[in-house]
CSV table of C-alpha atoms in Angstrom, one decimal:
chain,number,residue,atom,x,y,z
A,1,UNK,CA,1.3,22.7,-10.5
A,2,UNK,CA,0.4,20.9,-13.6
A,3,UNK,CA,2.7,17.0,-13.5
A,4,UNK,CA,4.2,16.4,-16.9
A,5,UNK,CA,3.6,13.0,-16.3
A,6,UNK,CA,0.1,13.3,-16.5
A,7,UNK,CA,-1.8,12.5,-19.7
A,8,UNK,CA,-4.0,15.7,-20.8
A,9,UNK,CA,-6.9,13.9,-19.4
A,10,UNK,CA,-5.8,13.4,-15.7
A,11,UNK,CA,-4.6,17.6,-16.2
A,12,UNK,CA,-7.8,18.8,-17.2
A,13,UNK,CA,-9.4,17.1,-14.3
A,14,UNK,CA,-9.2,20.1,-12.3
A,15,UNK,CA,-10.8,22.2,-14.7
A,16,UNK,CA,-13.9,20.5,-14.8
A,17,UNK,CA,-17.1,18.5,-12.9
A,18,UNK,CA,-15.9,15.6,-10.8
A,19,UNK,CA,-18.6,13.5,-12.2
A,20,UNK,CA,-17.9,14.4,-16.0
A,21,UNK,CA,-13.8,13.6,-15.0
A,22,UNK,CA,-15.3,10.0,-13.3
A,23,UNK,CA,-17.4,9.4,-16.7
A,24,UNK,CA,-14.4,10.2,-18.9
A,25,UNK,CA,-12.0,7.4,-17.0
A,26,UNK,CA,-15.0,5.1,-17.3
A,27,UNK,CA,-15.4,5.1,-20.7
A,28,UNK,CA,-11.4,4.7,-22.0
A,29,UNK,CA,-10.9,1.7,-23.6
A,30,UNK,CA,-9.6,-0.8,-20.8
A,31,UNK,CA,-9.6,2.1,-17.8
A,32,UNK,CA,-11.7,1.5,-14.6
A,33,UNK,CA,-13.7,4.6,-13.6
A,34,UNK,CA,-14.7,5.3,-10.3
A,35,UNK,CA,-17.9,4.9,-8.7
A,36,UNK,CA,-20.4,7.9,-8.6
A,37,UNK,CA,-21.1,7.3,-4.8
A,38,UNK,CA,-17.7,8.1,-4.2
A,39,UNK,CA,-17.8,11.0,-1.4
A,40,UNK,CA,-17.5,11.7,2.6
A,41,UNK,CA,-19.7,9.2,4.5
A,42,UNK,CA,-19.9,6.9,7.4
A,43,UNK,CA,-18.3,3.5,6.7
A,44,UNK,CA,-15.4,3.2,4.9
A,45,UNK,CA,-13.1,6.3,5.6
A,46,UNK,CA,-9.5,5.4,3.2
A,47,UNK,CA,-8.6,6.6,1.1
A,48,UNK,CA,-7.4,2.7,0.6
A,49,UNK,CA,-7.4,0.7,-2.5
A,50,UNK,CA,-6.0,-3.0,-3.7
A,51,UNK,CA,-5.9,-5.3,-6.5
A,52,UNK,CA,-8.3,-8.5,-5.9
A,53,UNK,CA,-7.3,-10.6,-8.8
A,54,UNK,CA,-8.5,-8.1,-11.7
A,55,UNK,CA,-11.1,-6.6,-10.0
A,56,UNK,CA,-10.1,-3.3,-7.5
A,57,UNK,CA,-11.4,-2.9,-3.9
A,58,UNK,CA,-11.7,0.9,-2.9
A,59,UNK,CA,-12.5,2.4,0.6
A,60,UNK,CA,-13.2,6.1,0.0
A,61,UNK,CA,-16.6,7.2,1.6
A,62,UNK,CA,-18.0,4.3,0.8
A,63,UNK,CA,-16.4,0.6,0.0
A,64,UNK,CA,-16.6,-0.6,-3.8
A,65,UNK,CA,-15.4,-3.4,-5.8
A,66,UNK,CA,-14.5,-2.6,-9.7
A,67,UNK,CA,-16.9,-5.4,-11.9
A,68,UNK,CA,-14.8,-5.9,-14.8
A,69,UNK,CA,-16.8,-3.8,-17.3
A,70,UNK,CA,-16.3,0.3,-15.9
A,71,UNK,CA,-18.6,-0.2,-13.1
A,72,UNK,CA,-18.5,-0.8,-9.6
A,73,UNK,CA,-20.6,-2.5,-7.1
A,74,UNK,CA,-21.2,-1.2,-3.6
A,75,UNK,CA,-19.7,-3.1,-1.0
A,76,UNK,CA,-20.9,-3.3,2.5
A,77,UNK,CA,-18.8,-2.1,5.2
A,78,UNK,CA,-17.2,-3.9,8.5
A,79,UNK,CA,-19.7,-3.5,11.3
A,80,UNK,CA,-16.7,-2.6,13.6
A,81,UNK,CA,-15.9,0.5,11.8
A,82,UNK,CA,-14.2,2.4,9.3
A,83,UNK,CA,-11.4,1.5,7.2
A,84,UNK,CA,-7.9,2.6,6.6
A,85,UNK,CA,-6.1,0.3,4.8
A,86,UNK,CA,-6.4,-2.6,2.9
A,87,UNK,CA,-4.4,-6.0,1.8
A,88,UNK,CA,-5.1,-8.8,-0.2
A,89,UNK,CA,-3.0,-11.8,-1.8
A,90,UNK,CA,-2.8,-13.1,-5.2
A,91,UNK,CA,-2.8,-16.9,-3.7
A,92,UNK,CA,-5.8,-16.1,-2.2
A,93,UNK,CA,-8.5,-14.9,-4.7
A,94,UNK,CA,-11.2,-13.4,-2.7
A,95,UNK,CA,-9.5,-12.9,0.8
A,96,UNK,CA,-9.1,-9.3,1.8
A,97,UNK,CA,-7.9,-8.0,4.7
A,98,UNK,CA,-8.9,-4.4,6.3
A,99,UNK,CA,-7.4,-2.2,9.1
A,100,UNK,CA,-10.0,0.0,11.0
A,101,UNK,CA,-9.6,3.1,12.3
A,102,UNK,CA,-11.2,1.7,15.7
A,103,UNK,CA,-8.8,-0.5,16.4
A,104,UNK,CA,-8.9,-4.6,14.7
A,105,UNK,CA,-8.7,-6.2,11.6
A,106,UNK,CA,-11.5,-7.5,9.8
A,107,UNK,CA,-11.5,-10.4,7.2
A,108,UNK,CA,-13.2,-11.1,3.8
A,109,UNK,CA,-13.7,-14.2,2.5
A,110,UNK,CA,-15.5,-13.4,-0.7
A,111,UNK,CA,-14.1,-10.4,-2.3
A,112,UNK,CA,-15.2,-7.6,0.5
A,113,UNK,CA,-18.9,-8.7,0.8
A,114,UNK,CA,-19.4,-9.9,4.1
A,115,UNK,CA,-16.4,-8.8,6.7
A,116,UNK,CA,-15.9,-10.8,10.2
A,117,UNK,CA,-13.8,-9.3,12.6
A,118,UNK,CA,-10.2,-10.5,13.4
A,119,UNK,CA,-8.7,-8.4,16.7
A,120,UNK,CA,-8.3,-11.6,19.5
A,121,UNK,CA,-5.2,-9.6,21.2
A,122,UNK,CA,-4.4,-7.0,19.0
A,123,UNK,CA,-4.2,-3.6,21.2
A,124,UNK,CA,-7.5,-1.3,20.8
A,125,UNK,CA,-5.7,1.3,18.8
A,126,UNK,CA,-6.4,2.1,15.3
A,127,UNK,CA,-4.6,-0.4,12.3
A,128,UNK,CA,-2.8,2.4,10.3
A,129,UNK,CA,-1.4,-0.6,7.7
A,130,UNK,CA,-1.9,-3.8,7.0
A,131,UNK,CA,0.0,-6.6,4.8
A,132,UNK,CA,0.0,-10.0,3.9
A,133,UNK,CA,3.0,-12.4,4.2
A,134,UNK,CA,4.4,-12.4,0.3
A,135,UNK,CA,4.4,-16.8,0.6
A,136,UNK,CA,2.2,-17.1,3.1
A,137,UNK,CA,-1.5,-16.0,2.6
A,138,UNK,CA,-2.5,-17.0,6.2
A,139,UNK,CA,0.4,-14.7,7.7
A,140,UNK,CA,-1.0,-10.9,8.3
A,141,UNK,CA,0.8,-7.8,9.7
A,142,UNK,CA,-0.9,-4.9,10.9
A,143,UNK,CA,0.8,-2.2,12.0
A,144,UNK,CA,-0.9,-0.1,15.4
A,145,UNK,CA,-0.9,3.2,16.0
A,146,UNK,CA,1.0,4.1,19.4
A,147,UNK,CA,2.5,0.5,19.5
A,148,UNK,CA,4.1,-1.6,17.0
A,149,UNK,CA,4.3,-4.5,13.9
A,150,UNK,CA,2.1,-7.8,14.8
A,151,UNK,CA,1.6,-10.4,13.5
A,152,UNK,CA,-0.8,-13.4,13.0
A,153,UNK,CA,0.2,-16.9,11.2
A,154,UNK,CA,-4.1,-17.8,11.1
A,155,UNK,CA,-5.4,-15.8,9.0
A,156,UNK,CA,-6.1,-13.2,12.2
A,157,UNK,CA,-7.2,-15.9,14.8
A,158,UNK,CA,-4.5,-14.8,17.0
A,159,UNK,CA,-2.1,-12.5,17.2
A,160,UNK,CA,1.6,-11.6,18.8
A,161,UNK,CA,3.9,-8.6,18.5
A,162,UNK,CA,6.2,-8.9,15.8
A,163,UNK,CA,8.3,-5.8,16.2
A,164,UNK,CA,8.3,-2.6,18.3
A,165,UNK,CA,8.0,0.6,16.2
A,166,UNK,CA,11.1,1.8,14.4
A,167,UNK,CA,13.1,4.4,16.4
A,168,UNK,CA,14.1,7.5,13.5
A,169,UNK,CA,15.4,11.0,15.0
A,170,UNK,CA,15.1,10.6,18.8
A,171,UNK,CA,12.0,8.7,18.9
A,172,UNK,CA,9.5,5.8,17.6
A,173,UNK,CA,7.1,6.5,14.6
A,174,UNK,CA,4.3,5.0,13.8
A,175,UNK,CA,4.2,2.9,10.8
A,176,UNK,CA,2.3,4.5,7.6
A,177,UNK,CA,2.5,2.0,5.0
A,178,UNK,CA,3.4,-1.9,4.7
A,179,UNK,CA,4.2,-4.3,2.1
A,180,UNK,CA,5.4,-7.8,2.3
A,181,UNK,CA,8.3,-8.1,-0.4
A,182,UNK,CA,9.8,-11.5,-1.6
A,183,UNK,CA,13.6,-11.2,-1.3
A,184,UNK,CA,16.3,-13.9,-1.6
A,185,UNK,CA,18.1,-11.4,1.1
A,186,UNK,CA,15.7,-11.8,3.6
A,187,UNK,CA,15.3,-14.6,6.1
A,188,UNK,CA,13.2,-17.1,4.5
A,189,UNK,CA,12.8,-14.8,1.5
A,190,UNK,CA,10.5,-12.4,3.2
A,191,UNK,CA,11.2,-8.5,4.0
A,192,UNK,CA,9.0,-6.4,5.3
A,193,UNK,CA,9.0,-3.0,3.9
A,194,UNK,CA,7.2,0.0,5.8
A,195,UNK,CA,6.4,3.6,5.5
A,196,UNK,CA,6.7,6.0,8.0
A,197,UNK,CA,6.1,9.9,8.7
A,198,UNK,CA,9.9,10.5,8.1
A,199,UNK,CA,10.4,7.6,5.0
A,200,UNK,CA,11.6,4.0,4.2
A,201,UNK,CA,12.4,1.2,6.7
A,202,UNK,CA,12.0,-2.3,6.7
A,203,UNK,CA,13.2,-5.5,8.8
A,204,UNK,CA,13.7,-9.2,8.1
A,205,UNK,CA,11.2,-11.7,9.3
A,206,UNK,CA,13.6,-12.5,11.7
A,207,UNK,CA,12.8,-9.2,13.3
A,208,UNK,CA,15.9,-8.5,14.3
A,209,UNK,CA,16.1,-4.6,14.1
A,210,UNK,CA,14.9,-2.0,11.9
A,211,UNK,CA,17.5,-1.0,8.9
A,212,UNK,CA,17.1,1.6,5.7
A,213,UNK,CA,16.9,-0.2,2.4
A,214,UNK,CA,20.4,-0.6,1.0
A,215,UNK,CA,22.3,-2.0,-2.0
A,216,UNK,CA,24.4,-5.5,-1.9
A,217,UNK,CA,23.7,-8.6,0.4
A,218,UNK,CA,21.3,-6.8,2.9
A,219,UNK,CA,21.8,-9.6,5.5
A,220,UNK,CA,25.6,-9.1,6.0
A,221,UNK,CA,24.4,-5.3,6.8
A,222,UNK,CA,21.7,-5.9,8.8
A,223,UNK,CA,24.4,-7.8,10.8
A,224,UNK,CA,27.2,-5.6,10.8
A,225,UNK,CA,25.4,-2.8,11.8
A,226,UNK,CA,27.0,-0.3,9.1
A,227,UNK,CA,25.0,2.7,7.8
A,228,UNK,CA,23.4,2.5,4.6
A,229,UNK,CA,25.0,4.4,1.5
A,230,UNK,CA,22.7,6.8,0.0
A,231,UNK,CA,22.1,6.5,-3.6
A,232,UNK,CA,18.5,8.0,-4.6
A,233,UNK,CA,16.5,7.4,-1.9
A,234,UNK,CA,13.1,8.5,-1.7
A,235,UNK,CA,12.7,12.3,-0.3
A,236,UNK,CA,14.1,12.3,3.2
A,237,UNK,CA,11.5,13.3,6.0
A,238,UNK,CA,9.0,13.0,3.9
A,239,UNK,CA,5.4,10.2,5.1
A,240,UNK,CA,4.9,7.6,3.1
A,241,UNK,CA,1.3,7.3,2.7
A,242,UNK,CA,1.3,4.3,0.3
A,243,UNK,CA,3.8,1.4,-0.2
A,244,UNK,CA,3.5,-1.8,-2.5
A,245,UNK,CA,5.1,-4.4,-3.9
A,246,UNK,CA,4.7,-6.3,-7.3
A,247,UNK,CA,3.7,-9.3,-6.4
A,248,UNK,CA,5.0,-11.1,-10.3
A,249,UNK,CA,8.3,-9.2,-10.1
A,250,UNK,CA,8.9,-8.1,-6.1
A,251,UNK,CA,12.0,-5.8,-6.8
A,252,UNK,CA,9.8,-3.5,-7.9
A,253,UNK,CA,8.0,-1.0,-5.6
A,254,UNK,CA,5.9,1.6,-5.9
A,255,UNK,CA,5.2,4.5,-3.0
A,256,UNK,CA,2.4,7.4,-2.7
A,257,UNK,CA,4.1,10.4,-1.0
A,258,UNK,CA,2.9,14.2,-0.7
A,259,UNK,CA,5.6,14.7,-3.3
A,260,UNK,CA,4.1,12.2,-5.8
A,261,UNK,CA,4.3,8.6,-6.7
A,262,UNK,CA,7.7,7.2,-6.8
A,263,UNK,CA,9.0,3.9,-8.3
A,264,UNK,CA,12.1,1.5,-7.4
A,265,UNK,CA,12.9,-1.5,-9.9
A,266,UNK,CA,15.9,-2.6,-7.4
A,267,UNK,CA,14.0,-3.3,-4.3
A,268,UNK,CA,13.9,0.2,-2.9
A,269,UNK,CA,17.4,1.1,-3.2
A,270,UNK,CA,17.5,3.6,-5.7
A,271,UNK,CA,14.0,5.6,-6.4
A,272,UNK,CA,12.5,8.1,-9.3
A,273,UNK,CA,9.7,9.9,-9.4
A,274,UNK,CA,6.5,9.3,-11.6
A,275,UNK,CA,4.2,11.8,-10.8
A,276,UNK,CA,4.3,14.9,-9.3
A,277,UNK,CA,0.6,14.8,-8.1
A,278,UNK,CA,0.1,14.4,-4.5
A,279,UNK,CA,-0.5,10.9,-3.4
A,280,UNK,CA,-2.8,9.5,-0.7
A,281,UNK,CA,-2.9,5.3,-2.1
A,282,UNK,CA,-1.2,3.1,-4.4
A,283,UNK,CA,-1.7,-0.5,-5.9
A,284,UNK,CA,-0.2,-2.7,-8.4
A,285,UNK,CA,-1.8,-5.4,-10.5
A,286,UNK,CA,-0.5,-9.1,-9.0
A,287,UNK,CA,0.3,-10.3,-12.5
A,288,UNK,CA,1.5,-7.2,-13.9
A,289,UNK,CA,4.4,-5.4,-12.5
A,290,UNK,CA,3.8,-2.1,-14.8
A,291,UNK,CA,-0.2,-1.7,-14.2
A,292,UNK,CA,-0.5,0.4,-11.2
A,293,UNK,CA,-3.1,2.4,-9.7
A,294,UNK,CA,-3.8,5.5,-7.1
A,295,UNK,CA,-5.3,7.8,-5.5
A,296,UNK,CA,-3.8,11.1,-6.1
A,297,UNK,CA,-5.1,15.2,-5.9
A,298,UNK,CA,-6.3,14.4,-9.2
A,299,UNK,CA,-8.0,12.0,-8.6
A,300,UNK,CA,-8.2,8.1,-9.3
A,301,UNK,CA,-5.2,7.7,-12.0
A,302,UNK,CA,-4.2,4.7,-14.2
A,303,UNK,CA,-0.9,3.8,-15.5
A,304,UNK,CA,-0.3,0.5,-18.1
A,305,UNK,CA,3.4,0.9,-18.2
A,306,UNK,CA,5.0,1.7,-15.0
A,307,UNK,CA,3.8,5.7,-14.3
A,308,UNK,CA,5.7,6.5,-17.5
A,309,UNK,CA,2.3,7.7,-18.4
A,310,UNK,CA,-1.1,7.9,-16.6
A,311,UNK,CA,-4.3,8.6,-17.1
């Protein structure tokens, strides 16, 4: 099904070469093309991608930082194995942080170019998401598969358990997606927001207990224990496979779902859709809200003003 949000570019992807589509992207004035070495291989599995500053970091196939002029360099992987998901923070130019489908966290100092591993107590189960505090660019959550939220306060020295896994229709999921949102409603400004198989959730930094995203003084919710109202939500039941926040303006979200790629300017209360196009990975620039990137079943796909229109 053709998405009337698409530009006739991203649309006509899927009537021709994957390496003439690539080309195309590359060569639009200010668009970032993807790498030609992108396929299957050992290394970096993703699909994951994140904003480093200007420049993109991309794990699908293979691991590849954007240069700044269409290209790409190739990036080598972590030793400990493949990724799945990736995190940076735009205090920290340089630092990126990457979940692994082997269980652990590994750490880059300089952009994704050399990777040392952080997993000193973390279970040995794959790291299905990963996010760093919104104020705090030493503070890393990582969400495990079969287990729960941690947490580590040095930079992935140590870690603790932050949270058990959020209980939704007679039993716990597994967290798909995480962002770290900056909220004057949360405890010290900090909510984290997470994805799941069957939606939204999130939880304070108090970690007090799981709640859906709502409208008004979250806290006074959270606290009474009422259910949320239901404005426009994003599609019920449905996995999150991507979640962001923008970092400049951190009521706005934006989430890659089966259905497409949805947007919330209120903080994840009320939700529309921006694409119809299946989405597998999402990211937002850190100094502007409305240039957003992903991964989608057409492809890699740009937007400059908020998925109004991509490319």
């Amino acid at each position: 099904m053709k998405d009337p949000n698409m530009t006739t570019t991203s649309r006509y992807s899927t009537h021709v070469s994957r390496r003439v589509f690539l080309g195309a992207l590359g060569a639009g004035a200010g668009l970032i093309g993807l790498p030609f070495s992108l396929r299957a291989a050992p290394g970096a599995a993703g699909p994951a991608i994140a904003f480093d500053g200007d420049a993109l970091i991309l794990a699908e196939g293979t691991l590849s930082r954007s240069d700044g002029a269409g290209g790409w360099i190739d990036l080598s992987v972590p030793a400990a194995g493949s990724i799945l998901s990736l995190a940076t923070h735009p205090g920290r130019s340089g630092r990126v942080a990457a979940g692994l489908a082997g269980g652990g966290i590994a750490l880059s100092e300089d952009g994704g170019h050399s990777w040392e591993l952080r997993s000193q107590g973390l279970p040995d189960a794959a790291v299905t998401a990963v996010t760093v505090a919104a104020t705090e660019s030493d503070t890393i959550y990582a969400a495990i598969r079969g287990d729960g939220l941690w947490k580590s306060e040095d930079a992935g020295q140590s870690w603790a358990l932050a949270m058990d896994r959020p209980w939704l229709k007679d039993a716990e999921r597994d967290l798909t997606a995480l962002t770290s949102v900056d909220l004057a409603t949360g405890m010290g400004g900090i909510w984290i927001y997470a994805g799941t198989e069957l939606g939204l959730t999130r939880v304070p930094d108090c970690f007090c207990r799981w709640q859906d995203v709502q409208p008004s003084d979250a806290m006074e919710a959270l606290a009474s224990g009422k259910p949320a109202p239901s404005e426009a939500p994003l599609p019920q039941g449905e996995a999150i496979n991507g979640l962001v926040s923008a970092a400049s303006l951190p009521t706005q979200l934006y989430a890659a779902l089966h259905s497409g790629i949805w947007e919330s300017r209120d903080a994840g209360v009320v939700w529309s859709q921006r694409s119809s196009t299946s989405a597998l990975a999402v990211a937002v620039h850190p100094a502007n809200p409305e240039h957003v990137v992903a991964i989608t079943g057409d492809g890699f796909v740009e937007s400059r003003d908020g998925g109004a229109n991509w490319t």
